[in-house]
CSV table of C-alpha atoms in Angstrom, one decimal:
chain,number,residue,atom,x,y,z
A,1,UNK,CA,187.6,69.8,37.2
A,2,UNK,CA,183.7,70.2,37.1
A,3,UNK,CA,182.6,66.7,38.3
A,4,UNK,CA,182.8,65.2,41.5
A,5,UNK,CA,183.4,61.6,42.2
A,6,UNK,CA,180.7,60.2,44.2
A,7,UNK,CA,180.1,56.7,45.8
A,8,UNK,CA,177.0,57.2,47.5
A,9,UNK,CA,174.1,59.4,48.3
A,10,UNK,CA,171.6,58.6,50.9
A,11,UNK,CA,169.2,59.8,53.4
A,12,UNK,CA,167.5,61.9,54.8
A,13,UNK,CA,168.8,60.3,58.1
A,14,UNK,CA,170.1,61.9,61.5
A,15,UNK,CA,173.8,62.9,61.6
A,16,UNK,CA,175.1,60.9,64.4
A,17,UNK,CA,178.2,62.6,65.7
A,18,UNK,CA,180.2,65.8,66.1
A,19,UNK,CA,179.1,69.3,66.1
A,20,UNK,CA,175.7,69.1,64.7
A,21,UNK,CA,175.0,65.6,66.3
A,22,UNK,CA,170.9,65.1,65.9
A,23,UNK,CA,170.3,67.0,63.0
A,24,UNK,CA,168.3,65.3,59.8
A,25,UNK,CA,170.7,65.3,57.0
A,26,UNK,CA,171.1,63.7,53.7
A,27,UNK,CA,174.7,62.4,52.8
A,28,UNK,CA,176.6,62.7,50.1
A,29,UNK,CA,180.1,60.7,49.9
A,30,UNK,CA,182.9,61.5,47.5
A,31,UNK,CA,185.5,58.9,46.2
A,32,UNK,CA,189.3,59.0,47.0
A,33,UNK,CA,191.2,59.8,50.1
A,34,UNK,CA,194.8,60.8,50.6
A,35,UNK,CA,194.9,58.7,54.0
A,36,UNK,CA,194.6,55.1,54.7
A,37,UNK,CA,193.8,55.0,58.2
A,38,UNK,CA,193.8,51.5,59.7
A,39,UNK,CA,190.2,51.5,61.5
A,40,UNK,CA,188.8,53.6,58.5
A,41,UNK,CA,185.0,52.7,58.7
A,42,UNK,CA,184.6,53.9,54.8
A,43,UNK,CA,187.6,52.1,53.5
A,44,UNK,CA,185.3,51.4,50.3
A,45,UNK,CA,185.8,55.1,49.4
A,46,UNK,CA,189.8,54.6,48.7
A,47,UNK,CA,190.7,50.7,48.8
A,48,UNK,CA,189.4,50.1,45.4
A,49,UNK,CA,186.8,47.6,46.4
A,50,UNK,CA,184.0,49.7,45.2
A,51,UNK,CA,185.5,51.4,42.6
A,52,UNK,CA,182.8,50.4,39.7
A,53,UNK,CA,180.0,52.1,41.9
A,54,UNK,CA,181.9,55.8,41.6
A,55,UNK,CA,179.7,58.3,39.4
A,56,UNK,CA,181.5,61.3,38.0
A,57,UNK,CA,178.4,64.0,38.8
A,58,UNK,CA,178.1,67.5,38.0
A,59,UNK,CA,177.1,69.8,40.9
A,60,UNK,CA,173.8,70.1,39.4
A,61,UNK,CA,173.3,66.4,38.9
A,62,UNK,CA,173.9,65.8,42.6
A,63,UNK,CA,171.4,68.3,43.5
A,64,UNK,CA,168.6,66.8,41.4
A,65,UNK,CA,169.6,63.6,43.0
A,66,UNK,CA,169.0,64.9,46.5
A,67,UNK,CA,165.5,66.5,45.6
A,68,UNK,CA,164.8,63.1,43.8
A,69,UNK,CA,165.2,60.9,47.0
A,70,UNK,CA,164.0,63.5,49.7
A,71,UNK,CA,161.9,66.4,48.3
A,72,UNK,CA,162.1,69.0,51.0
A,73,UNK,CA,162.6,66.8,53.5
A,74,UNK,CA,165.8,68.0,54.4
A,75,UNK,CA,167.6,71.2,55.5
A,76,UNK,CA,171.1,69.9,55.7
A,77,UNK,CA,173.7,68.1,53.4
A,78,UNK,CA,176.6,66.3,54.8
A,79,UNK,CA,179.6,65.8,52.5
A,80,UNK,CA,181.9,63.0,53.6
A,81,UNK,CA,184.3,60.9,52.2
A,82,UNK,CA,187.2,59.8,51.7
A,83,UNK,CA,188.5,63.1,51.9
A,84,UNK,CA,186.1,66.0,50.4
A,85,UNK,CA,189.0,68.4,50.4
A,86,UNK,CA,190.9,66.5,47.5
A,87,UNK,CA,187.8,68.2,45.4
A,88,UNK,CA,188.4,71.8,43.9
A,89,UNK,CA,185.9,74.3,42.4
A,90,UNK,CA,183.3,71.8,41.7
A,91,UNK,CA,182.6,71.2,45.5
A,92,UNK,CA,182.1,75.3,45.6
A,93,UNK,CA,179.7,75.2,42.9
A,94,UNK,CA,178.0,72.4,44.7
A,95,UNK,CA,177.9,74.4,48.2
A,96,UNK,CA,176.6,77.6,46.2
A,97,UNK,CA,173.9,75.2,44.9
A,98,UNK,CA,172.8,74.0,48.4
A,99,UNK,CA,173.0,77.8,49.9
A,100,UNK,CA,170.7,79.0,46.9
A,101,UNK,CA,168.4,76.4,48.0
A,102,UNK,CA,168.3,77.4,51.8
A,103,UNK,CA,170.3,74.4,52.5
A,104,UNK,CA,173.1,73.9,54.9
A,105,UNK,CA,176.3,72.2,53.9
A,106,UNK,CA,178.1,70.4,56.8
A,107,UNK,CA,181.8,68.8,55.7
A,108,UNK,CA,184.4,66.6,57.5
A,109,UNK,CA,188.0,66.3,56.3
A,110,UNK,CA,191.2,65.7,58.1
A,111,UNK,CA,192.9,68.8,57.6
A,112,UNK,CA,195.4,67.8,55.2
A,113,UNK,CA,194.5,69.9,52.4
A,114,UNK,CA,192.8,73.4,52.1
A,115,UNK,CA,190.2,74.4,49.6
A,116,UNK,CA,188.8,77.9,49.4
A,117,UNK,CA,185.3,76.9,49.7
A,118,UNK,CA,186.0,75.6,53.3
A,119,UNK,CA,185.1,79.4,54.3
A,120,UNK,CA,181.8,78.7,52.8
A,121,UNK,CA,180.8,75.8,54.6
A,122,UNK,CA,178.1,76.2,57.4
A,123,UNK,CA,179.6,73.4,59.5
A,124,UNK,CA,183.0,72.3,58.9
A,125,UNK,CA,184.6,69.7,60.9
A,126,UNK,CA,188.3,69.4,60.9
A,127,UNK,CA,189.4,65.8,62.0
A,128,UNK,CA,193.0,65.0,62.4
A,129,UNK,CA,193.7,61.7,62.9
A,130,UNK,CA,195.5,60.3,65.8
A,131,UNK,CA,198.5,57.7,66.2
A,132,UNK,CA,196.3,54.7,66.0
A,133,UNK,CA,195.1,55.5,62.6
A,134,UNK,CA,199.0,55.1,61.4
A,135,UNK,CA,198.9,58.3,59.8
A,136,UNK,CA,201.1,61.3,60.7
A,137,UNK,CA,199.5,64.8,61.0
A,138,UNK,CA,201.0,67.4,59.1
A,139,UNK,CA,201.0,70.2,61.7
A,140,UNK,CA,202.4,73.0,59.5
A,141,UNK,CA,199.4,72.5,56.8
A,142,UNK,CA,197.0,72.0,60.0
A,143,UNK,CA,198.2,75.2,61.6
A,144,UNK,CA,197.7,77.1,58.3
A,145,UNK,CA,194.3,75.8,57.8
A,146,UNK,CA,193.4,76.7,61.3
A,147,UNK,CA,194.6,80.2,60.8
A,148,UNK,CA,192.8,80.6,57.5
A,149,UNK,CA,189.5,79.5,59.0
A,150,UNK,CA,190.1,81.9,62.1
A,151,UNK,CA,190.5,85.1,59.9
A,152,UNK,CA,188.6,84.7,57.0
A,153,UNK,CA,185.0,83.4,56.3
A,154,UNK,CA,181.9,82.8,58.1
A,155,UNK,CA,182.3,79.2,58.6
A,156,UNK,CA,181.7,77.9,61.9
A,157,UNK,CA,184.1,75.0,62.6
A,158,UNK,CA,185.0,72.5,65.2
A,159,UNK,CA,187.9,70.0,65.4
A,160,UNK,CA,187.0,66.4,66.2
A,161,UNK,CA,189.4,63.5,67.2
A,162,UNK,CA,188.5,59.9,67.1
A,163,UNK,CA,190.0,58.0,70.4
A,164,UNK,CA,191.0,54.5,70.3
A,165,UNK,CA,193.4,54.6,73.2
A,166,UNK,CA,195.5,56.6,75.6
A,167,UNK,CA,198.1,57.6,73.0
A,168,UNK,CA,195.3,59.3,70.8
A,169,UNK,CA,193.7,61.0,73.9
A,170,UNK,CA,197.2,62.5,74.8
A,171,UNK,CA,197.2,63.2,70.9
A,172,UNK,CA,193.8,65.1,71.1
A,173,UNK,CA,195.2,67.0,74.1
A,174,UNK,CA,197.9,68.4,72.1
A,175,UNK,CA,195.4,69.4,69.5
A,176,UNK,CA,193.3,71.2,72.0
A,177,UNK,CA,196.3,73.1,73.4
A,178,UNK,CA,197.3,74.0,70.1
A,179,UNK,CA,193.9,75.3,69.0
A,180,UNK,CA,192.3,76.4,72.2
A,181,UNK,CA,189.9,78.6,70.6
A,182,UNK,CA,188.5,75.9,68.4
A,183,UNK,CA,185.6,73.6,70.2
A,184,UNK,CA,187.1,69.9,70.2
A,185,UNK,CA,184.7,67.0,69.9
A,186,UNK,CA,186.2,63.5,71.0
A,187,UNK,CA,184.8,60.6,69.6
A,188,UNK,CA,185.4,57.0,70.8
A,189,UNK,CA,186.6,54.7,68.0
A,190,UNK,CA,184.7,51.9,66.6
A,191,UNK,CA,187.5,49.0,66.9
A,192,UNK,CA,185.5,46.7,64.7
A,193,UNK,CA,183.9,48.2,61.5
A,194,UNK,CA,183.2,44.9,60.0
A,195,UNK,CA,181.2,43.1,62.9
A,196,UNK,CA,177.7,42.1,62.5
A,197,UNK,CA,174.7,42.6,64.7
A,198,UNK,CA,174.0,44.6,67.6
A,199,UNK,CA,177.3,46.2,68.6
A,200,UNK,CA,176.1,48.9,70.9
A,201,UNK,CA,177.0,47.4,74.1
A,202,UNK,CA,180.8,47.7,73.1
A,203,UNK,CA,180.6,51.1,71.6
A,204,UNK,CA,178.9,52.2,74.7
A,205,UNK,CA,181.5,50.6,76.9
A,206,UNK,CA,184.0,52.7,75.1
A,207,UNK,CA,182.1,55.7,75.3
A,208,UNK,CA,182.0,55.1,79.3
A,209,UNK,CA,185.8,54.9,78.9
A,210,UNK,CA,186.3,58.2,76.9
A,211,UNK,CA,183.8,59.8,79.5
A,212,UNK,CA,186.2,58.6,82.4
A,213,UNK,CA,189.3,60.1,80.5
A,214,UNK,CA,187.8,63.4,80.0
A,215,UNK,CA,186.1,63.4,83.5
A,216,UNK,CA,189.8,63.0,85.2
A,217,UNK,CA,191.7,65.4,83.1
A,218,UNK,CA,191.4,69.2,83.9
A,219,UNK,CA,192.7,70.0,80.6
A,220,UNK,CA,189.7,68.7,78.9
A,221,UNK,CA,187.2,70.8,80.8
A,222,UNK,CA,185.8,72.2,77.8
A,223,UNK,CA,186.1,69.0,75.2
A,224,UNK,CA,182.8,67.3,74.2
A,225,UNK,CA,182.6,63.8,74.3
A,226,UNK,CA,180.2,62.4,72.0
A,227,UNK,CA,179.2,58.8,70.4
A,228,UNK,CA,178.4,58.1,66.6
A,229,UNK,CA,174.6,57.8,67.7
A,230,UNK,CA,174.0,56.0,64.3
A,231,UNK,CA,176.2,53.2,65.1
A,232,UNK,CA,174.4,52.8,68.4
A,233,UNK,CA,171.4,52.3,66.7
A,234,UNK,CA,171.8,51.1,63.1
A,235,UNK,CA,175.5,49.6,64.1
A,236,UNK,CA,177.8,48.5,61.0
A,237,UNK,CA,175.2,49.1,58.6
A,238,UNK,CA,176.1,51.2,55.6
A,239,UNK,CA,173.7,53.6,53.9
A,240,UNK,CA,172.0,54.9,57.5
B,1,UNK,CA,165.5,84.9,100.3
B,2,UNK,CA,169.6,84.7,100.2
B,3,UNK,CA,169.6,80.8,100.3
B,4,UNK,CA,169.3,78.1,97.8
B,5,UNK,CA,167.6,74.6,98.7
B,6,UNK,CA,169.8,72.1,97.5
B,7,UNK,CA,169.1,68.4,97.4
B,8,UNK,CA,172.5,67.2,95.8
B,9,UNK,CA,175.7,68.4,94.1
B,10,UNK,CA,177.8,65.9,92.1
B,11,UNK,CA,180.3,65.6,89.8
B,12,UNK,CA,182.2,66.0,87.7
B,13,UNK,CA,180.1,64.3,85.0
B,14,UNK,CA,179.2,64.3,81.5
B,15,UNK,CA,176.4,66.6,80.3
B,16,UNK,CA,174.2,63.9,79.0
B,17,UNK,CA,171.6,65.8,76.9
B,18,UNK,CA,170.4,68.9,75.2
B,19,UNK,CA,172.5,72.0,73.8
B,20,UNK,CA,175.7,71.1,75.8
B,21,UNK,CA,175.5,67.3,75.2
B,22,UNK,CA,179.0,65.6,75.8
B,23,UNK,CA,180.6,68.7,77.9
B,24,UNK,CA,182.2,68.0,81.7
B,25,UNK,CA,179.9,69.6,84.0
B,26,UNK,CA,179.4,69.5,88.0
B,27,UNK,CA,175.5,69.4,88.8
B,28,UNK,CA,173.6,71.4,91.5
B,29,UNK,CA,170.2,70.2,92.0
B,30,UNK,CA,167.5,72.3,93.6
B,31,UNK,CA,164.6,71.4,95.7
B,32,UNK,CA,160.9,72.2,94.6
B,33,UNK,CA,158.8,72.3,91.6
B,34,UNK,CA,155.4,73.7,90.5
B,35,UNK,CA,155.1,70.9,88.2
B,36,UNK,CA,154.2,67.3,88.9
B,37,UNK,CA,155.1,65.4,85.8
B,38,UNK,CA,154.0,61.9,85.7
B,39,UNK,CA,157.2,60.5,84.2
B,40,UNK,CA,159.5,63.0,86.2
B,41,UNK,CA,163.0,61.2,86.6
B,42,UNK,CA,163.6,63.3,89.7
B,43,UNK,CA,160.3,63.3,91.6
B,44,UNK,CA,162.6,63.1,95.0
B,45,UNK,CA,163.0,66.9,94.3
B,46,UNK,CA,159.6,67.7,94.9
B,47,UNK,CA,157.5,64.4,96.2
B,48,UNK,CA,158.7,64.8,99.7
B,49,UNK,CA,160.5,61.4,99.9
B,50,UNK,CA,163.9,63.1,100.1
B,51,UNK,CA,162.8,66.4,102.1
B,52,UNK,CA,165.4,65.5,105.0
B,53,UNK,CA,168.2,65.8,102.4
B,54,UNK,CA,167.5,69.4,101.4
B,55,UNK,CA,170.1,71.6,102.6
B,56,UNK,CA,169.5,75.7,102.8
B,57,UNK,CA,172.9,76.9,101.2
B,58,UNK,CA,174.3,80.6,100.4
B,59,UNK,CA,175.6,80.9,96.9
B,60,UNK,CA,179.2,80.9,98.4
B,61,UNK,CA,178.8,77.5,100.2
B,62,UNK,CA,177.6,75.8,96.9
B,63,UNK,CA,181.0,77.3,95.4
B,64,UNK,CA,183.0,76.0,98.1
B,65,UNK,CA,181.4,72.9,98.1
B,66,UNK,CA,181.7,72.4,94.1
B,67,UNK,CA,185.4,73.4,94.4
B,68,UNK,CA,186.0,70.9,97.3
B,69,UNK,CA,184.4,68.1,95.2
B,70,UNK,CA,186.3,69.1,92.2
B,71,UNK,CA,188.9,71.4,92.4
B,72,UNK,CA,189.7,72.8,89.2
B,73,UNK,CA,188.3,70.1,87.1
B,74,UNK,CA,185.5,71.7,85.6
B,75,UNK,CA,184.5,74.8,83.7
B,76,UNK,CA,180.7,74.2,84.0
B,77,UNK,CA,177.9,73.8,86.4
B,78,UNK,CA,174.6,72.7,85.5
B,79,UNK,CA,171.7,74.0,87.7
B,80,UNK,CA,168.7,71.5,87.4
B,81,UNK,CA,165.7,70.9,89.3
B,82,UNK,CA,162.8,70.7,90.3
B,83,UNK,CA,162.6,74.0,88.8
B,84,UNK,CA,165.5,76.3,89.4
B,85,UNK,CA,163.3,79.3,88.2
B,86,UNK,CA,161.4,79.2,91.5
B,87,UNK,CA,164.5,80.9,93.2
B,88,UNK,CA,165.3,84.6,93.1
B,89,UNK,CA,168.1,86.5,93.8
B,90,UNK,CA,170.3,84.0,95.3
B,91,UNK,CA,170.4,82.2,92.0
B,92,UNK,CA,171.8,85.3,90.4
B,93,UNK,CA,174.3,85.8,93.1
B,94,UNK,CA,175.4,82.1,92.3
B,95,UNK,CA,175.6,82.5,88.9
B,96,UNK,CA,177.7,85.7,89.1
B,97,UNK,CA,179.9,83.7,91.4
B,98,UNK,CA,180.2,81.1,88.7
B,99,UNK,CA,181.4,83.5,86.6
B,100,UNK,CA,183.8,85.2,88.6
B,101,UNK,CA,185.8,82.0,88.7
B,102,UNK,CA,185.3,81.6,84.9
B,103,UNK,CA,182.8,78.9,85.0
B,104,UNK,CA,180.0,78.4,82.8
B,105,UNK,CA,176.1,77.9,84.1
B,106,UNK,CA,173.9,75.8,82.1
B,107,UNK,CA,170.0,75.8,83.5
B,108,UNK,CA,167.0,73.9,82.6
B,109,UNK,CA,163.6,74.9,83.4
B,110,UNK,CA,160.3,74.2,81.8
B,111,UNK,CA,159.3,78.1,81.0
B,112,UNK,CA,156.4,78.3,83.7
B,113,UNK,CA,158.1,81.2,85.7
B,114,UNK,CA,160.7,84.4,84.5
B,115,UNK,CA,164.0,85.4,86.4
B,116,UNK,CA,165.8,88.1,85.5
B,117,UNK,CA,168.9,86.1,86.0
B,118,UNK,CA,167.9,84.0,83.3
B,119,UNK,CA,169.6,86.5,80.8
B,120,UNK,CA,173.1,86.0,82.5
B,121,UNK,CA,172.7,82.2,82.2
B,122,UNK,CA,175.2,80.8,79.5
B,123,UNK,CA,173.3,77.8,78.3
B,124,UNK,CA,169.6,78.1,79.0
B,125,UNK,CA,167.2,75.6,78.1
B,126,UNK,CA,163.4,76.1,78.2
B,127,UNK,CA,161.8,72.8,78.3
B,128,UNK,CA,158.1,72.9,78.2
B,129,UNK,CA,156.3,69.8,79.2
B,130,UNK,CA,154.1,67.8,76.6
B,131,UNK,CA,150.7,66.1,77.1
B,132,UNK,CA,152.3,62.8,78.4
B,133,UNK,CA,153.5,64.8,81.6
B,134,UNK,CA,149.8,65.5,82.5
B,135,UNK,CA,150.9,69.2,82.6
B,136,UNK,CA,149.5,72.1,80.8
B,137,UNK,CA,151.7,74.6,79.1
B,138,UNK,CA,151.0,78.2,80.0
B,139,UNK,CA,151.7,79.5,76.3
B,140,UNK,CA,151.1,83.0,77.5
B,141,UNK,CA,153.8,82.9,80.2
B,142,UNK,CA,156.2,80.7,77.6
B,143,UNK,CA,155.7,83.8,75.0
B,144,UNK,CA,156.7,86.2,77.3
B,145,UNK,CA,159.6,84.3,78.5
B,146,UNK,CA,160.9,83.7,74.9
B,147,UNK,CA,160.1,87.5,74.0
B,148,UNK,CA,162.3,88.7,76.9
B,149,UNK,CA,165.2,86.1,76.1
B,150,UNK,CA,165.0,87.2,72.3
B,151,UNK,CA,165.4,91.0,73.3
B,152,UNK,CA,167.6,91.0,76.2
B,153,UNK,CA,170.8,89.3,77.4
B,154,UNK,CA,173.6,87.5,76.3
B,155,UNK,CA,172.1,84.2,76.9
B,156,UNK,CA,172.1,81.4,74.5
B,157,UNK,CA,168.9,79.8,74.9
B,158,UNK,CA,167.2,76.7,73.3
B,159,UNK,CA,164.0,74.7,73.6
B,160,UNK,CA,164.0,71.0,74.6
B,161,UNK,CA,160.9,68.7,74.5
B,162,UNK,CA,160.9,65.3,75.8
B,163,UNK,CA,158.5,63.1,73.5
B,164,UNK,CA,157.0,59.7,74.7
B,165,UNK,CA,154.0,59.5,72.2
B,166,UNK,CA,153.1,60.9,68.8
B,167,UNK,CA,150.8,63.3,70.9
B,168,UNK,CA,154.2,65.1,72.4
B,169,UNK,CA,155.6,64.9,68.7
B,170,UNK,CA,152.7,67.0,67.8
B,171,UNK,CA,153.2,69.1,70.8
B,172,UNK,CA,156.9,69.3,69.9
B,173,UNK,CA,156.0,70.5,66.5
B,174,UNK,CA,153.5,73.3,67.7
B,175,UNK,CA,156.2,74.4,70.1
B,176,UNK,CA,158.8,74.8,66.9
B,177,UNK,CA,156.3,76.7,64.7
B,178,UNK,CA,155.8,79.1,67.5
B,179,UNK,CA,159.4,79.8,68.1
B,180,UNK,CA,160.8,79.0,64.7
B,181,UNK,CA,164.3,81.0,65.4
B,182,UNK,CA,165.1,79.0,68.6
B,183,UNK,CA,167.0,76.1,68.4
B,184,UNK,CA,164.8,72.9,69.3
B,185,UNK,CA,165.9,69.6,71.0
B,186,UNK,CA,163.8,66.4,70.7
B,187,UNK,CA,164.6,63.8,73.6
B,188,UNK,CA,162.9,60.6,73.6
B,189,UNK,CA,161.3,60.0,77.1
B,190,UNK,CA,162.6,57.2,79.6
B,191,UNK,CA,159.2,55.2,80.3
B,192,UNK,CA,160.5,53.6,83.2
B,193,UNK,CA,162.9,55.8,85.6
B,194,UNK,CA,162.9,53.0,88.2
B,195,UNK,CA,163.9,50.2,86.4
B,196,UNK,CA,167.1,48.6,87.6
B,197,UNK,CA,169.6,47.0,85.2
B,198,UNK,CA,170.8,47.8,81.9
B,199,UNK,CA,168.1,49.8,80.1
B,200,UNK,CA,170.2,50.9,77.2
B,201,UNK,CA,168.4,48.6,74.6
B,202,UNK,CA,165.3,50.0,75.5
B,203,UNK,CA,166.2,53.7,75.3
B,204,UNK,CA,168.0,53.1,72.1
B,205,UNK,CA,164.9,51.8,70.5
B,206,UNK,CA,162.9,54.9,71.7
B,207,UNK,CA,165.8,57.0,69.9
B,208,UNK,CA,165.6,55.0,67.1
B,209,UNK,CA,161.6,55.6,66.9
B,210,UNK,CA,161.8,59.4,67.3
B,211,UNK,CA,164.6,59.5,64.8
B,212,UNK,CA,161.8,57.9,62.7
B,213,UNK,CA,159.3,60.3,63.2
B,214,UNK,CA,161.6,63.3,62.7
B,215,UNK,CA,163.3,61.9,59.5
B,216,UNK,CA,159.7,61.2,58.0
B,217,UNK,CA,158.7,65.0,58.9
B,218,UNK,CA,159.7,68.1,56.7
B,219,UNK,CA,158.3,70.4,59.4
B,220,UNK,CA,161.2,68.8,61.5
B,221,UNK,CA,164.3,69.5,59.2
B,222,UNK,CA,166.1,71.9,61.9
B,223,UNK,CA,165.1,70.0,65.3
B,224,UNK,CA,167.8,67.7,66.6
B,225,UNK,CA,167.2,64.6,68.0
B,226,UNK,CA,169.3,63.5,71.0
B,227,UNK,CA,169.4,60.6,73.7
B,228,UNK,CA,170.3,60.8,77.0
B,229,UNK,CA,173.8,59.6,77.0
B,230,UNK,CA,174.1,59.4,80.8
B,231,UNK,CA,170.9,56.9,80.9
B,232,UNK,CA,172.5,54.9,78.1
B,233,UNK,CA,175.4,54.4,80.0
B,234,UNK,CA,174.5,54.7,83.5
B,235,UNK,CA,171.1,53.7,83.2
B,236,UNK,CA,168.8,54.9,86.0
B,237,UNK,CA,171.5,55.3,88.8
B,238,UNK,CA,171.2,58.8,90.5
B,239,UNK,CA,174.0,61.0,91.0
B,240,UNK,CA,175.9,60.3,87.7
């Protein structure tokens, strides 16, 4: 397959979370997911509600669209989903195209599938889903992905776990113990992704709660707790 | 001099800003500054108002106090001021003591003085002050500091500029152009560091403003814009 199912392209905006929090980026969101997380903030990428918005695009077409939207006003493209790891060779070609233009590729995926292009991603975030998602982590698969990343490639990779409750925090700890050499980011979950208006007070309350858990736990001395800055500022609006 | 003038030691808490935003850390705040920034959020470190709180401490005493406060519940100590770069050999000894215990040292200084121990700091933030501070940057000194860091040592260093207005943003751009290889963090200034109560809405408004400036400017594609998370959560309270 030489095309990529794209559901939205937007930016430039600021990356609001994870390893490159605060950096200017374009977003390319792919359609389709092998997960159905209960609290997914982008369920339109898999629940069928926006299926008619999907465009099958060649890597070159996406590159052109990014340039049309933002000219030279970005050095980073974040590829999100859905699960971008469902896409094979075409994504490798797209990442190569970014690099030829001097642009970094940042990608987040849950670690349920491997793709050889993972090793070419500049900022790769593996975000296994905690119990509150309703999903089960395939740790055999995750182990094999983390092994391959460790051995090969120039990818700077990190782990990110979204935390809604204490069970999720325990899960994050077990992930941290399993891959102690890999930087771990913790992010408080957004408990209502459809609420309208200013949700910043609620989100800051959850950040303070998660700060508290990390502060109290000597096994989390090296984890990093970060909010979603875009949600603090732009709330639940899409395309920001 | 074998002692360090310490005005407060607290934590563990979460580092709210800069290169290691989100990481658990203890804070050691040194007394004394060669600057008098108009908007300083720690003016008690130099304005005389808290002079009677200063303790002259041996590096070993500080290490003991950190352990007494937090046991093994931290892997990072942030040394802030005032300007910690006013302190010579004793700070080098302190940093060595941290490393012997497997603890990282993070330090922020404005880049007005060099100390040989800069090269031993795990996370060194050079934060030159923009026009709104009322201070003048000695760029000859800053050049020499950045040169020495580039050449020597194992220090991961970055630049951070606090931005209150468009003139500050222009200053940040000139700093970025001058040291293009060094990661640059931009941070919106807190315009009222004595206001009581919840200031998060005001601070998020300033973050959105600074996001907008960075988003619009192709020369800031690689800068990173970050808030002060501690101020979003704990507002202007000291010791958090």
